[in-house]
mmCIF file with all atom_site columns, C-alpha atoms in Angstrom:
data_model
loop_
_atom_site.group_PDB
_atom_site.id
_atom_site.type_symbol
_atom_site.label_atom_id
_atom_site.label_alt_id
_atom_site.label_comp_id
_atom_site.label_asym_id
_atom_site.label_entity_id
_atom_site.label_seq_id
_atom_site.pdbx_PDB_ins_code
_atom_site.Cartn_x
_atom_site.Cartn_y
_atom_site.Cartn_z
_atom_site.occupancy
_atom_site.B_iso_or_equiv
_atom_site.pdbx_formal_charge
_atom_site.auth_seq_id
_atom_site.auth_comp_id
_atom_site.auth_asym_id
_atom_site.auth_atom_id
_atom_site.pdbx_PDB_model_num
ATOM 1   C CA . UNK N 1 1   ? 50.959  -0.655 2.896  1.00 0.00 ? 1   UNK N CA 1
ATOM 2   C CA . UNK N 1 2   ? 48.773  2.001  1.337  1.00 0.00 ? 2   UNK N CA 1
ATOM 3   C CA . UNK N 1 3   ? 47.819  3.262  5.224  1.00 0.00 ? 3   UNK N CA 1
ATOM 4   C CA . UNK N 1 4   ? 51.548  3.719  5.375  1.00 0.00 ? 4   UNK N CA 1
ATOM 5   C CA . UNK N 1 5   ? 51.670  5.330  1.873  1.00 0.00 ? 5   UNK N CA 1
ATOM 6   C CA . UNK N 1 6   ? 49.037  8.155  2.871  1.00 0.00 ? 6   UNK N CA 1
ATOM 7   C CA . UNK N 1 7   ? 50.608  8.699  6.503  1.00 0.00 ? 7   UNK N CA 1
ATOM 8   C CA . UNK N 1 8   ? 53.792  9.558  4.853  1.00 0.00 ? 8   UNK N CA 1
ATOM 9   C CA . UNK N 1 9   ? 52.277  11.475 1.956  1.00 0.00 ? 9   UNK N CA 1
ATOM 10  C CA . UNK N 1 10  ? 49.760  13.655 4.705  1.00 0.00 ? 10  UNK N CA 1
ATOM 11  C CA . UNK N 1 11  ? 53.270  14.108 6.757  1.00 0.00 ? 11  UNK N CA 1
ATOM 12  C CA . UNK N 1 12  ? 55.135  15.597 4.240  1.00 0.00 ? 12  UNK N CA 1
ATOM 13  C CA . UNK N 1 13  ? 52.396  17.999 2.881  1.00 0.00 ? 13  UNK N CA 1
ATOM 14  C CA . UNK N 1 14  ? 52.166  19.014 6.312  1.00 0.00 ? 14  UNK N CA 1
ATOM 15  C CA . UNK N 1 15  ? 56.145  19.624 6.139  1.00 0.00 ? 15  UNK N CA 1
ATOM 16  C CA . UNK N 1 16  ? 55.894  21.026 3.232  1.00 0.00 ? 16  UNK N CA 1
ATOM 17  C CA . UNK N 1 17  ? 52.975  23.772 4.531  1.00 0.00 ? 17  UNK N CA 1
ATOM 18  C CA . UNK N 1 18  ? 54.688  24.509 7.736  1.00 0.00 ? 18  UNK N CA 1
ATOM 19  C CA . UNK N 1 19  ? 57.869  25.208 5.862  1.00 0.00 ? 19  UNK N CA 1
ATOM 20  C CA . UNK N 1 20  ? 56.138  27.333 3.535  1.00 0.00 ? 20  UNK N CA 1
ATOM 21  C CA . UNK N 1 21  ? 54.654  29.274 6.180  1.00 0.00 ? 21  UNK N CA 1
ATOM 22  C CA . UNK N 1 22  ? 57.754  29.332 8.408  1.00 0.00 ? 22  UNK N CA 1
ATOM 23  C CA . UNK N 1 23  ? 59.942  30.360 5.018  1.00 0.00 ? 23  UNK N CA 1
ATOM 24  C CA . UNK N 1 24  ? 57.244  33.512 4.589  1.00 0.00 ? 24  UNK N CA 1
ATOM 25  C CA . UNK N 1 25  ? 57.531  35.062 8.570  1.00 0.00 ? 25  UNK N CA 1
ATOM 26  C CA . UNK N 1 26  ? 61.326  34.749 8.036  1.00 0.00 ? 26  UNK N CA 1
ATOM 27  C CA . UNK N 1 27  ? 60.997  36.502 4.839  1.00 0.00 ? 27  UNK N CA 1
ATOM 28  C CA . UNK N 1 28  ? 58.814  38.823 6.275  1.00 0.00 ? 28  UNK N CA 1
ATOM 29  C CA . UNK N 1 29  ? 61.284  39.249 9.458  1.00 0.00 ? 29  UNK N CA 1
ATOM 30  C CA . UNK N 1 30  ? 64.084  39.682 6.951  1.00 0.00 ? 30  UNK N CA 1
ATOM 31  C CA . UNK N 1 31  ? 62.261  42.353 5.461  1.00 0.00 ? 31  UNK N CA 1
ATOM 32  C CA . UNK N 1 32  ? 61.409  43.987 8.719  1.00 0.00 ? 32  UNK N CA 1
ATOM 33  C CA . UNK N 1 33  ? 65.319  43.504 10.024 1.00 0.00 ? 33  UNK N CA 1
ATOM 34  C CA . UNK N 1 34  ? 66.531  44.805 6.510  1.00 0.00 ? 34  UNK N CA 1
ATOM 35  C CA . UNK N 1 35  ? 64.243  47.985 6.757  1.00 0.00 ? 35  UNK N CA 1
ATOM 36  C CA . UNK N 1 36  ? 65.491  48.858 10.357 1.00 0.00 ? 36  UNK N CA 1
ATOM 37  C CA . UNK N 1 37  ? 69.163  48.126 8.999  1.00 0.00 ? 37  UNK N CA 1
ATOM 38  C CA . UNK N 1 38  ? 68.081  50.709 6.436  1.00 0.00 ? 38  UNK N CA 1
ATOM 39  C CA . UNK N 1 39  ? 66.636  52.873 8.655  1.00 0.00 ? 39  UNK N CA 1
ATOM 40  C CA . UNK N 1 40  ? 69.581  52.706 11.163 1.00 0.00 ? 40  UNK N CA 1
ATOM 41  C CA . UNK N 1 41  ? 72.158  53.397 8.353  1.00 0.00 ? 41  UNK N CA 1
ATOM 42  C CA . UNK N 1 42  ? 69.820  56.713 7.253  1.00 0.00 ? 42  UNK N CA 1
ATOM 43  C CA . UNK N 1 43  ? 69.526  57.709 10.544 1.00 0.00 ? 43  UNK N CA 1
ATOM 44  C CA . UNK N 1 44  ? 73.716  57.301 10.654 1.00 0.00 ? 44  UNK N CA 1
ATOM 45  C CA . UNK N 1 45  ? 74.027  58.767 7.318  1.00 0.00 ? 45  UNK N CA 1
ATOM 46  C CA . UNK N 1 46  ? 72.154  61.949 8.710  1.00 0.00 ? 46  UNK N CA 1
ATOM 47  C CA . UNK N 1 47  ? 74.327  62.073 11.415 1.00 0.00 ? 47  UNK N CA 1
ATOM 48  C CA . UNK N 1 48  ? 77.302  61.739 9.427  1.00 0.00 ? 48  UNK N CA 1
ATOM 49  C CA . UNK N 1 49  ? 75.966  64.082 6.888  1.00 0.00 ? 49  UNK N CA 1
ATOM 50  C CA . UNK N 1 50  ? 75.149  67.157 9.728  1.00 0.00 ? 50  UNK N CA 1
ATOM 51  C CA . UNK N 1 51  ? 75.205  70.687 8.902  1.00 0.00 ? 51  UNK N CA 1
ATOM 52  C CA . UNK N 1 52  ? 78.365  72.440 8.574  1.00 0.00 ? 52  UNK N CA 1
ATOM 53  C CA . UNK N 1 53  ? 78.762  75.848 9.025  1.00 0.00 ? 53  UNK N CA 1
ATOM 54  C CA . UNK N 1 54  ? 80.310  78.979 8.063  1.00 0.00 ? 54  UNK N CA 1
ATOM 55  C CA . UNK N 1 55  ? 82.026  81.691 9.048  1.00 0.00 ? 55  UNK N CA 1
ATOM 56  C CA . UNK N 1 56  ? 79.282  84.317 9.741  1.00 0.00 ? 56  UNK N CA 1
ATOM 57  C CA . UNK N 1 57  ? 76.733  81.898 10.841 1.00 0.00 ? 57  UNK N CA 1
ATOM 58  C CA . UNK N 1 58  ? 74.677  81.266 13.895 1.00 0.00 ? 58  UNK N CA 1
ATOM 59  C CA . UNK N 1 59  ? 73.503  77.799 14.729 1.00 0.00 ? 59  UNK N CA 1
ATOM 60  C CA . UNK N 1 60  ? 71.406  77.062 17.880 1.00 0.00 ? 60  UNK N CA 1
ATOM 61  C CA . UNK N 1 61  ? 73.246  73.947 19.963 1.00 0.00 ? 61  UNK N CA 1
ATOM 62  C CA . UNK N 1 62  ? 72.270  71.690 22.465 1.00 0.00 ? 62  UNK N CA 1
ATOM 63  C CA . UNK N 1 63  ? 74.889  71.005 25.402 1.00 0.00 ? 63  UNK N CA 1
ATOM 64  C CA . UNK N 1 64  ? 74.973  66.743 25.780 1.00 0.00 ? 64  UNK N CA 1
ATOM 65  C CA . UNK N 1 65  ? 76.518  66.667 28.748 1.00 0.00 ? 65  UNK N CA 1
ATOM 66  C CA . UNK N 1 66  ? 75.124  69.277 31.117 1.00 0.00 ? 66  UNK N CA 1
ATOM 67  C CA . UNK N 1 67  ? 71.278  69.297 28.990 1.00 0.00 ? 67  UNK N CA 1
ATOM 68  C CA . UNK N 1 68  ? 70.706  73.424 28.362 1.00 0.00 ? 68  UNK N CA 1
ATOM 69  C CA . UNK N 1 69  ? 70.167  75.322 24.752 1.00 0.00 ? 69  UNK N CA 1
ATOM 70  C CA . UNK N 1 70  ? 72.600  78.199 23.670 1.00 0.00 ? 70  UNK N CA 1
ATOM 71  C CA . UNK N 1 71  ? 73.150  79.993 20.450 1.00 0.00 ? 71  UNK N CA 1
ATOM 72  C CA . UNK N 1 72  ? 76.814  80.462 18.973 1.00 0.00 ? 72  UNK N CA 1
ATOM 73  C CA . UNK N 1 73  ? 77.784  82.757 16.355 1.00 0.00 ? 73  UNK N CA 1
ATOM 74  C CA . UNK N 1 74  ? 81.349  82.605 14.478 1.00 0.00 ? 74  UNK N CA 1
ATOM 75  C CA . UNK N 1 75  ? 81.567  86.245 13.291 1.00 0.00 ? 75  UNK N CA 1
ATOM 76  C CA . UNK N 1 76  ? 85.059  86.124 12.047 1.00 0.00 ? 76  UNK N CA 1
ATOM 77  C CA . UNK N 1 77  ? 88.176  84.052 11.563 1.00 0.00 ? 77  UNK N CA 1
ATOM 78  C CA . UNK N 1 78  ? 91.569  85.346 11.283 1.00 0.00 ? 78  UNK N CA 1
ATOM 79  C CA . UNK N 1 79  ? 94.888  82.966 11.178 1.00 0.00 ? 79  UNK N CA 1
ATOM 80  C CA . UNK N 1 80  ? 97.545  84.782 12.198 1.00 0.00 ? 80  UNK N CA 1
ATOM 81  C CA . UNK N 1 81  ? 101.322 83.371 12.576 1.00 0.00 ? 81  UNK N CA 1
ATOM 82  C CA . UNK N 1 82  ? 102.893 84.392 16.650 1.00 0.00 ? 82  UNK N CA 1
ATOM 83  C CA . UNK N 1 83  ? 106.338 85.954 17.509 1.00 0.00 ? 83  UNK N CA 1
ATOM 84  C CA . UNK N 1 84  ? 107.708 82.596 17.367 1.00 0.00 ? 84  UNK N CA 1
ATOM 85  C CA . UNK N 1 85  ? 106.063 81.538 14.157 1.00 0.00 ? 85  UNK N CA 1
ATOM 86  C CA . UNK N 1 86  ? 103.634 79.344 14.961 1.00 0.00 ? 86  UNK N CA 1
ATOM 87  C CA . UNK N 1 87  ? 100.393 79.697 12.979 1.00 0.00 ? 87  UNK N CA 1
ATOM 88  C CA . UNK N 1 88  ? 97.703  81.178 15.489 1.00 0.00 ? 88  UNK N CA 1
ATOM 89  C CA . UNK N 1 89  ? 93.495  80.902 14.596 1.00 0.00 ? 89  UNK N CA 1
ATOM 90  C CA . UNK N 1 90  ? 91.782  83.961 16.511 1.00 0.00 ? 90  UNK N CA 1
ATOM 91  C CA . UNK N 1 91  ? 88.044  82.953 15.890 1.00 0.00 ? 91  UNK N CA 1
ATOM 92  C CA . UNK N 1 92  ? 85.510  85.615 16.840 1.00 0.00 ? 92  UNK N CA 1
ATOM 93  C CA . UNK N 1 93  ? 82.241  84.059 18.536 1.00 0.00 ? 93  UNK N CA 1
ATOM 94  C CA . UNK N 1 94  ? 79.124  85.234 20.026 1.00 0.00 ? 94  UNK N CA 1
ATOM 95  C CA . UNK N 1 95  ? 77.670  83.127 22.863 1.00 0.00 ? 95  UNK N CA 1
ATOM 96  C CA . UNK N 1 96  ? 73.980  83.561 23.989 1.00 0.00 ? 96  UNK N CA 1
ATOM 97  C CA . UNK N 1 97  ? 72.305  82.136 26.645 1.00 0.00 ? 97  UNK N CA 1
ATOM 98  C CA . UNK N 1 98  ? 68.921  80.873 25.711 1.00 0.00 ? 98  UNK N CA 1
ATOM 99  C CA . UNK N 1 99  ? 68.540  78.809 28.464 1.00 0.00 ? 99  UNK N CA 1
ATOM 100 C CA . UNK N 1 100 ? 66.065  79.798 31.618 1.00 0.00 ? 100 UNK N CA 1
ATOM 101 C CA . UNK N 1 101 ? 68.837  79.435 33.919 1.00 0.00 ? 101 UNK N CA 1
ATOM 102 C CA . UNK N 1 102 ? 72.434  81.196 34.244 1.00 0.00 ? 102 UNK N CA 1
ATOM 103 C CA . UNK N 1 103 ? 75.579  79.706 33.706 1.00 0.00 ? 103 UNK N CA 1
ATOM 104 C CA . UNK N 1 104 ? 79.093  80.096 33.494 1.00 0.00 ? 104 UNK N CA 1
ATOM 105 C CA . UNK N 1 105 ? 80.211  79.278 29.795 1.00 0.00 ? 105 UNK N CA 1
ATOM 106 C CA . UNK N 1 106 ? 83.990  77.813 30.419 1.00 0.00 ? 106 UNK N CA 1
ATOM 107 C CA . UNK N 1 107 ? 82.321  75.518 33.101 1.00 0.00 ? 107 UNK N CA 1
ATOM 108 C CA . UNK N 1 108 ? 79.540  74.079 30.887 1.00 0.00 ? 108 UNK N CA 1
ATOM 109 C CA . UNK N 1 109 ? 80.352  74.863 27.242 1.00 0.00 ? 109 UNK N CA 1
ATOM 110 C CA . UNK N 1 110 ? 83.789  74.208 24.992 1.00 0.00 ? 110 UNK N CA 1
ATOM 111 C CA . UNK N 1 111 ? 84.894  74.893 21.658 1.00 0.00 ? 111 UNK N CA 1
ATOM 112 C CA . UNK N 1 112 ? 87.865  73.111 19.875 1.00 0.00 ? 112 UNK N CA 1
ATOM 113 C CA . UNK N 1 113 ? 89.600  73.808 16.621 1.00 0.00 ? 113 UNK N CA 1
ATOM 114 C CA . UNK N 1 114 ? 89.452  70.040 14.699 1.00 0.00 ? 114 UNK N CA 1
ATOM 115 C CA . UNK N 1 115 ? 92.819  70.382 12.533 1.00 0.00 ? 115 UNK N CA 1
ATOM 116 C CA . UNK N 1 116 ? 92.330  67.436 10.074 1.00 0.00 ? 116 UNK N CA 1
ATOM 117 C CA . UNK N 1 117 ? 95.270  66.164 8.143  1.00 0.00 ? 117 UNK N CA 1
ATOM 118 C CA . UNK N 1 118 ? 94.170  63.404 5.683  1.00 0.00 ? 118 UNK N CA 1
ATOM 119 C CA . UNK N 1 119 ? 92.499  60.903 7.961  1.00 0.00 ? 119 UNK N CA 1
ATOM 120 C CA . UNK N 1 120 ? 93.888  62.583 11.308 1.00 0.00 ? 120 UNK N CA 1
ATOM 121 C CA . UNK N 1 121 ? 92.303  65.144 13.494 1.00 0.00 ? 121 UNK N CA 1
ATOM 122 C CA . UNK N 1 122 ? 93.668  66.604 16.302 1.00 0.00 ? 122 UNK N CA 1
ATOM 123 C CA . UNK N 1 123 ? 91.732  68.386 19.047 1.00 0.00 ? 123 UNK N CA 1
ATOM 124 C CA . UNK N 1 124 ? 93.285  72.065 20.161 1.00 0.00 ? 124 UNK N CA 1
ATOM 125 C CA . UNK N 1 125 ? 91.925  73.707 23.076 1.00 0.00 ? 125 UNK N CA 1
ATOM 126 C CA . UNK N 1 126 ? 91.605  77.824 23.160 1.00 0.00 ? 126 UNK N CA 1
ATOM 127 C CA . UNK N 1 127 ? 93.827  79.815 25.762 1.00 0.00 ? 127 UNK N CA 1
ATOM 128 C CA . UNK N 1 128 ? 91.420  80.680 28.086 1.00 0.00 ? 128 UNK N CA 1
ATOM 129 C CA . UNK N 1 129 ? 92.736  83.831 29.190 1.00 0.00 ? 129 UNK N CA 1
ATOM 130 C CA . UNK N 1 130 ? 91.918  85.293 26.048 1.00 0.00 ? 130 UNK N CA 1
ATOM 131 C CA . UNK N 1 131 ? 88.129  85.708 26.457 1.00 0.00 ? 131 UNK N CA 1
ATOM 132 C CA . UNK N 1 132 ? 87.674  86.670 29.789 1.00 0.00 ? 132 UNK N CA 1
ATOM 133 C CA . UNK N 1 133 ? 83.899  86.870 29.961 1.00 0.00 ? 133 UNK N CA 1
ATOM 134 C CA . UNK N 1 134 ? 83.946  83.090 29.523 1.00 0.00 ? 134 UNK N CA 1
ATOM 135 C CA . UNK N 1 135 ? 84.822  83.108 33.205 1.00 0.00 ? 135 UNK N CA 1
ATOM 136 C CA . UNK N 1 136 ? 81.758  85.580 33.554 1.00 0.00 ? 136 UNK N CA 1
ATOM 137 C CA . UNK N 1 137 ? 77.730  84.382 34.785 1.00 0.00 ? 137 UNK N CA 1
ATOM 138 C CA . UNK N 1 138 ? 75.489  84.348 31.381 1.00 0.00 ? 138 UNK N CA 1
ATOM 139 C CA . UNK N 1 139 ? 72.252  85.240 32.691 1.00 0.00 ? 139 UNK N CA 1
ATOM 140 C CA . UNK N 1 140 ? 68.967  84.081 30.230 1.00 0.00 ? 140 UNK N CA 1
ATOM 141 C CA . UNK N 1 141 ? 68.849  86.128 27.009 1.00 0.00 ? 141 UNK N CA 1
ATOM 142 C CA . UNK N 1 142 ? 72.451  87.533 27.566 1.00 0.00 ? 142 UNK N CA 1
ATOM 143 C CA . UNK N 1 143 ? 75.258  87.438 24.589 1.00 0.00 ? 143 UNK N CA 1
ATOM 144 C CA . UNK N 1 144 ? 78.806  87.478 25.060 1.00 0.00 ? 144 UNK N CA 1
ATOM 145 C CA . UNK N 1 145 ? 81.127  87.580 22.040 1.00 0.00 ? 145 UNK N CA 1
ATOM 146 C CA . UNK N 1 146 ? 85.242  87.699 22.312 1.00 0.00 ? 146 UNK N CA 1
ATOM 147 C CA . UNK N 1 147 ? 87.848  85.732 20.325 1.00 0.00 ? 147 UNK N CA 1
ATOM 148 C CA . UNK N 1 148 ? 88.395  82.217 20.854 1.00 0.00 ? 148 UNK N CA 1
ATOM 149 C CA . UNK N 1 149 ? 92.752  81.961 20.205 1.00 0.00 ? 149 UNK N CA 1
ATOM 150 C CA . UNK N 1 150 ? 94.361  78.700 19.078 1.00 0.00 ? 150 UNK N CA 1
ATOM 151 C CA . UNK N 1 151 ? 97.851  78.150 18.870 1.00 0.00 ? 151 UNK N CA 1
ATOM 152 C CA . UNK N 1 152 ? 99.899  75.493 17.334 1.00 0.00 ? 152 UNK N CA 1
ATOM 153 C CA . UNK N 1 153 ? 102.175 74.064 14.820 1.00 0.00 ? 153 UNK N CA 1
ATOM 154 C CA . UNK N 1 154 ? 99.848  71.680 13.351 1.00 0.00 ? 154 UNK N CA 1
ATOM 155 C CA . UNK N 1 155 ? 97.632  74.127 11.836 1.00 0.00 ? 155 UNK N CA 1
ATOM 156 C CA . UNK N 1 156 ? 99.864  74.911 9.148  1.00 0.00 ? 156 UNK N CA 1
ATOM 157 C CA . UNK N 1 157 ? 99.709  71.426 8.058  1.00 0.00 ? 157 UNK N CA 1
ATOM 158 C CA . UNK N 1 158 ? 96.014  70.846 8.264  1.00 0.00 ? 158 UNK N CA 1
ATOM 159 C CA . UNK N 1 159 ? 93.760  69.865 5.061  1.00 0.00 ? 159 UNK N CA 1
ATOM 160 C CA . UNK N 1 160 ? 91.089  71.347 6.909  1.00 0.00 ? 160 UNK N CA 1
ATOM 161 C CA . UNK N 1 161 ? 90.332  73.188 9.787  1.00 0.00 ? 161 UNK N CA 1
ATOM 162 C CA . UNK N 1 162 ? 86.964  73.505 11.766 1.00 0.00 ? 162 UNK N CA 1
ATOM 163 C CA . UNK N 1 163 ? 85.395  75.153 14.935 1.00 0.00 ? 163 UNK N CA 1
ATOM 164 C CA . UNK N 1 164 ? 83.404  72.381 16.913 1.00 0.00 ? 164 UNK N CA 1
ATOM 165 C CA . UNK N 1 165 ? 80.849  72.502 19.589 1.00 0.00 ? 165 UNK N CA 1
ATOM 166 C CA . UNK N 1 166 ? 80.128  69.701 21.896 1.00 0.00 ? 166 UNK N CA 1
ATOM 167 C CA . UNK N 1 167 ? 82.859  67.810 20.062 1.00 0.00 ? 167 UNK N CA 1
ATOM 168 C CA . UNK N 1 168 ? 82.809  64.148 19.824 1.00 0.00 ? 168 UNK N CA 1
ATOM 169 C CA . UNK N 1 169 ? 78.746  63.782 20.949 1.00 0.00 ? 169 UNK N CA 1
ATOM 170 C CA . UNK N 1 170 ? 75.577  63.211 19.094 1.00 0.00 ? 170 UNK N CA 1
ATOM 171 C CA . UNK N 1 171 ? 75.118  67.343 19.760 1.00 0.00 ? 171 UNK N CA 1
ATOM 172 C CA . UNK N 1 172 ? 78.740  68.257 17.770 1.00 0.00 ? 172 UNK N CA 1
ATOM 173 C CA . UNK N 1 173 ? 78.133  71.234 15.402 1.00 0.00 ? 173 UNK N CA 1
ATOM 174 C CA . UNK N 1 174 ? 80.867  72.691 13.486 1.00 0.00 ? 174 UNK N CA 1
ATOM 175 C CA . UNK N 1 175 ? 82.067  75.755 11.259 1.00 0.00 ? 175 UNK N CA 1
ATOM 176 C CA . UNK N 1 176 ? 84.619  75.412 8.182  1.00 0.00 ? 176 UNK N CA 1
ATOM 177 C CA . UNK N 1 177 ? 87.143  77.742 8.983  1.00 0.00 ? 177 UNK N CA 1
ATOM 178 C CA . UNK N 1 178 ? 89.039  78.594 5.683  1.00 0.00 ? 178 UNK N CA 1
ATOM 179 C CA . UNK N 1 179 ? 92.538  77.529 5.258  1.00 0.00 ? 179 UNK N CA 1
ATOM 180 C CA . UNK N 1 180 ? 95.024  80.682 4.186  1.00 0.00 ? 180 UNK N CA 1
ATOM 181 C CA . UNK N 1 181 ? 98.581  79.079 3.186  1.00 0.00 ? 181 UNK N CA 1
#
């Protein structure tokens, strides 16, 4: 009886020690999975939390998609109403190619005016035809600047109204353009 007693008893202490040691690596792992969770929502915070720019200033972008460094410049902003009344944004940009290579900026680069109305945003695209050296080769080190020109209805309504580059990707960057109603 007493050999049975002490079997038991030794069994549980050793229970009782590998639980304790098993309790402290998943403590330890919930400490390491809660610091990457709080890492990962910093890291989404920051991305949430990017730079926004103004009217007048320069950022230096990245293009995602195509992998090349350029410089854009929003040197003025203008919202101006058409012939047939709808509200037109004429944005003025500079373009420089920092790049080692030449390219053609309406092939690899876009812009888009983000017209957000409460928890809406629509994406406009700019009339091409309006900045001609888009269509142009931007050789290393050369600058282009002409007027991006938006057109539509829904910018009278917007809350807020913004210039993005590389829209929807981890390399967006953005200017505040300033609402005139």
């Amino acid at each position: 009886m007493m050999k049975k007693f002490l079997f038991f008893l030794i069994l549980m202490v050793g229970l009782i020690i590998a639980g304790c040691s098993d309790d402290t690596k998943d403590q330890s792992g919930n400490n390491d999975s809660s610091n990457q969770q709080a890492e990962t929502e910093q890291t989404s915070n920051e991305k949430s939390e990017k730079e926004v720019y103004e009217v007048g200033d320069t950022a230096q972008l990245h293009s995602g998609t195509y992998g090349f460094p350029f410089v854009a410049t929003v040197n003025s902003y203008k919202l101006k109403t058409n012939s047939n009344g709808v509200p037109t944004s004429v944005i003025n940009v500079t373009i420089k190619n920092t790049n080692k290579d030449a390219f053609i900026p309406k092939n690899k680069i876009s812009a888009q005016v983000l017209v957000k109305d409460g928890d809406h945003t629509l994406s406009l695209n700019a009339k091409r035809d309006k900045f001609n050296a888009l269509s142009k080769k931007l050789k290393p080190g050369e600058e282009i600047t002409g007027n991006l020109v938006y057109s539509s209805s829904y910018i009278k309504e917007a809350d807020k109204l913004f210039l993005a580059y590389e829209y929807m990707s981890t390399e967006e960057t953005r200017w505040k353009l300033p609402l005139e109603k």
